Amino acid sequence: MTMELSEILETPRRDIVRSKMRRTARWGRRLLAIIEHRLEKRRSRRTLCELTDDELCDVGLTRAEAKGEISKSWFWS
């Protein structure tokens, strides 16, 4: 069973392409996970904004601390 020259040359390329595609897919999944985490923080902060003073007290926060948390950037912090 012999391989033709085109098959010999083609086989490593497939492996390289697959490797690059896997790397790109991993990078994409990481990026989506980071964005999802940031959006969850944003949702949590918006929920914090809606709590009453009594509910904030139950959580262990003051209104001023809650406002400080709410005013943070949704993406960078």
Short mmCIF file of C-alpha atoms in Angstrom, two decimals:
data_model
loop_
_atom_site.label_atom_id
_atom_site.label_comp_id
_atom_site.label_asym_id
_atom_site.label_seq_id
_atom_site.Cartn_x
_atom_site.Cartn_y
_atom_site.Cartn_z
CA MET A 1 0.00 0.00 0.00
CA THR A 2 1.76 3.12 -1.18
CA MET A 3 0.67 6.69 -0.83
CA GLU A 4 0.76 9.11 -3.68
CA LEU A 5 2.79 12.30 -3.31
CA SER A 6 -0.34 14.45 -3.05
CA GLU A 7 -1.60 12.33 -0.11
CA ILE A 8 1.75 12.61 1.65
CA LEU A 9 1.77 16.38 1.29
CA GLU A 10 -1.88 16.75 2.22
CA THR A 11 -1.86 14.79 5.49
CA PRO A 12 0.29 17.20 7.58
CA ARG A 13 -1.70 20.16 6.31
CA ARG A 14 -4.91 18.64 7.61
CA ASP A 15 -3.31 18.18 11.01
CA ILE A 16 -2.10 21.78 11.03
CA VAL A 17 -5.52 23.08 10.00
CA ARG A 18 -7.25 20.95 12.64
CA SER A 19 -4.81 22.16 15.27
CA LYS A 20 -5.43 25.79 14.33
CA MET A 21 -9.19 25.25 14.32
CA ARG A 22 -9.05 23.67 17.79
CA ARG A 23 -6.96 26.57 19.09
CA THR A 24 -9.39 29.08 17.59
CA ALA A 25 -12.37 27.22 19.05
CA ARG A 26 -10.75 27.17 22.52
CA TRP A 27 -10.00 30.88 22.27
CA GLY A 28 -13.58 31.55 21.21
CA ARG A 29 -15.00 29.53 24.11
CA ARG A 30 -12.77 31.40 26.57
CA LEU A 31 -13.85 34.74 25.14
CA LEU A 32 -17.52 33.80 25.38
CA ALA A 33 -17.04 32.63 28.98
CA ILE A 34 -15.40 35.94 29.90
CA ILE A 35 -18.19 37.95 28.28
CA GLU A 36 -20.83 35.78 29.96
CA HIS A 37 -19.15 36.32 33.34
CA ARG A 38 -19.06 40.10 32.84
CA LEU A 39 -22.72 40.18 31.81
CA GLU A 40 -23.67 38.16 34.89
CA LYS A 41 -21.89 40.72 37.08
CA ARG A 42 -23.85 43.44 35.29
CA ARG A 43 -27.14 41.64 35.94
CA SER A 44 -26.22 41.16 39.60
CA ARG A 45 -25.44 44.83 40.00
CA ARG A 46 -28.75 45.80 38.42
CA THR A 47 -30.54 43.46 40.80
CA LEU A 48 -28.63 45.04 43.69
CA CYS A 49 -29.99 48.42 42.57
CA GLU A 50 -33.55 47.16 42.97
CA LEU A 51 -33.16 45.94 46.57
CA THR A 52 -34.74 47.83 49.44
CA ASP A 53 -32.72 49.13 52.38
CA ASP A 54 -33.92 46.21 54.53
CA GLU A 55 -32.87 43.69 51.88
CA LEU A 56 -29.48 45.39 51.56
CA CYS A 57 -29.09 45.17 55.33
CA ASP A 58 -29.83 41.44 55.13
CA VAL A 59 -27.04 41.09 52.56
CA GLY A 60 -24.73 43.17 54.72
CA LEU A 61 -24.51 46.29 52.56
CA THR A 62 -25.45 49.90 53.02
CA ARG A 63 -27.17 51.94 50.33
CA ALA A 64 -23.90 53.86 49.76
CA GLU A 65 -21.93 50.62 49.27
CA ALA A 66 -24.59 49.36 46.87
CA LYS A 67 -24.46 52.60 44.88
CA GLY A 68 -20.67 52.31 44.72
CA GLU A 69 -20.96 48.79 43.38
CA ILE A 70 -23.69 49.73 40.90
CA SER A 71 -21.64 52.61 39.51
CA LYS A 72 -18.76 50.32 38.52
CA SER A 73 -18.20 49.58 34.86
CA TRP A 74 -20.00 46.46 33.71
CA PHE A 75 -17.00 45.33 31.70
CA TRP A 76 -13.78 46.31 33.45
CA SER A 77 -14.48 45.60 37.08
#
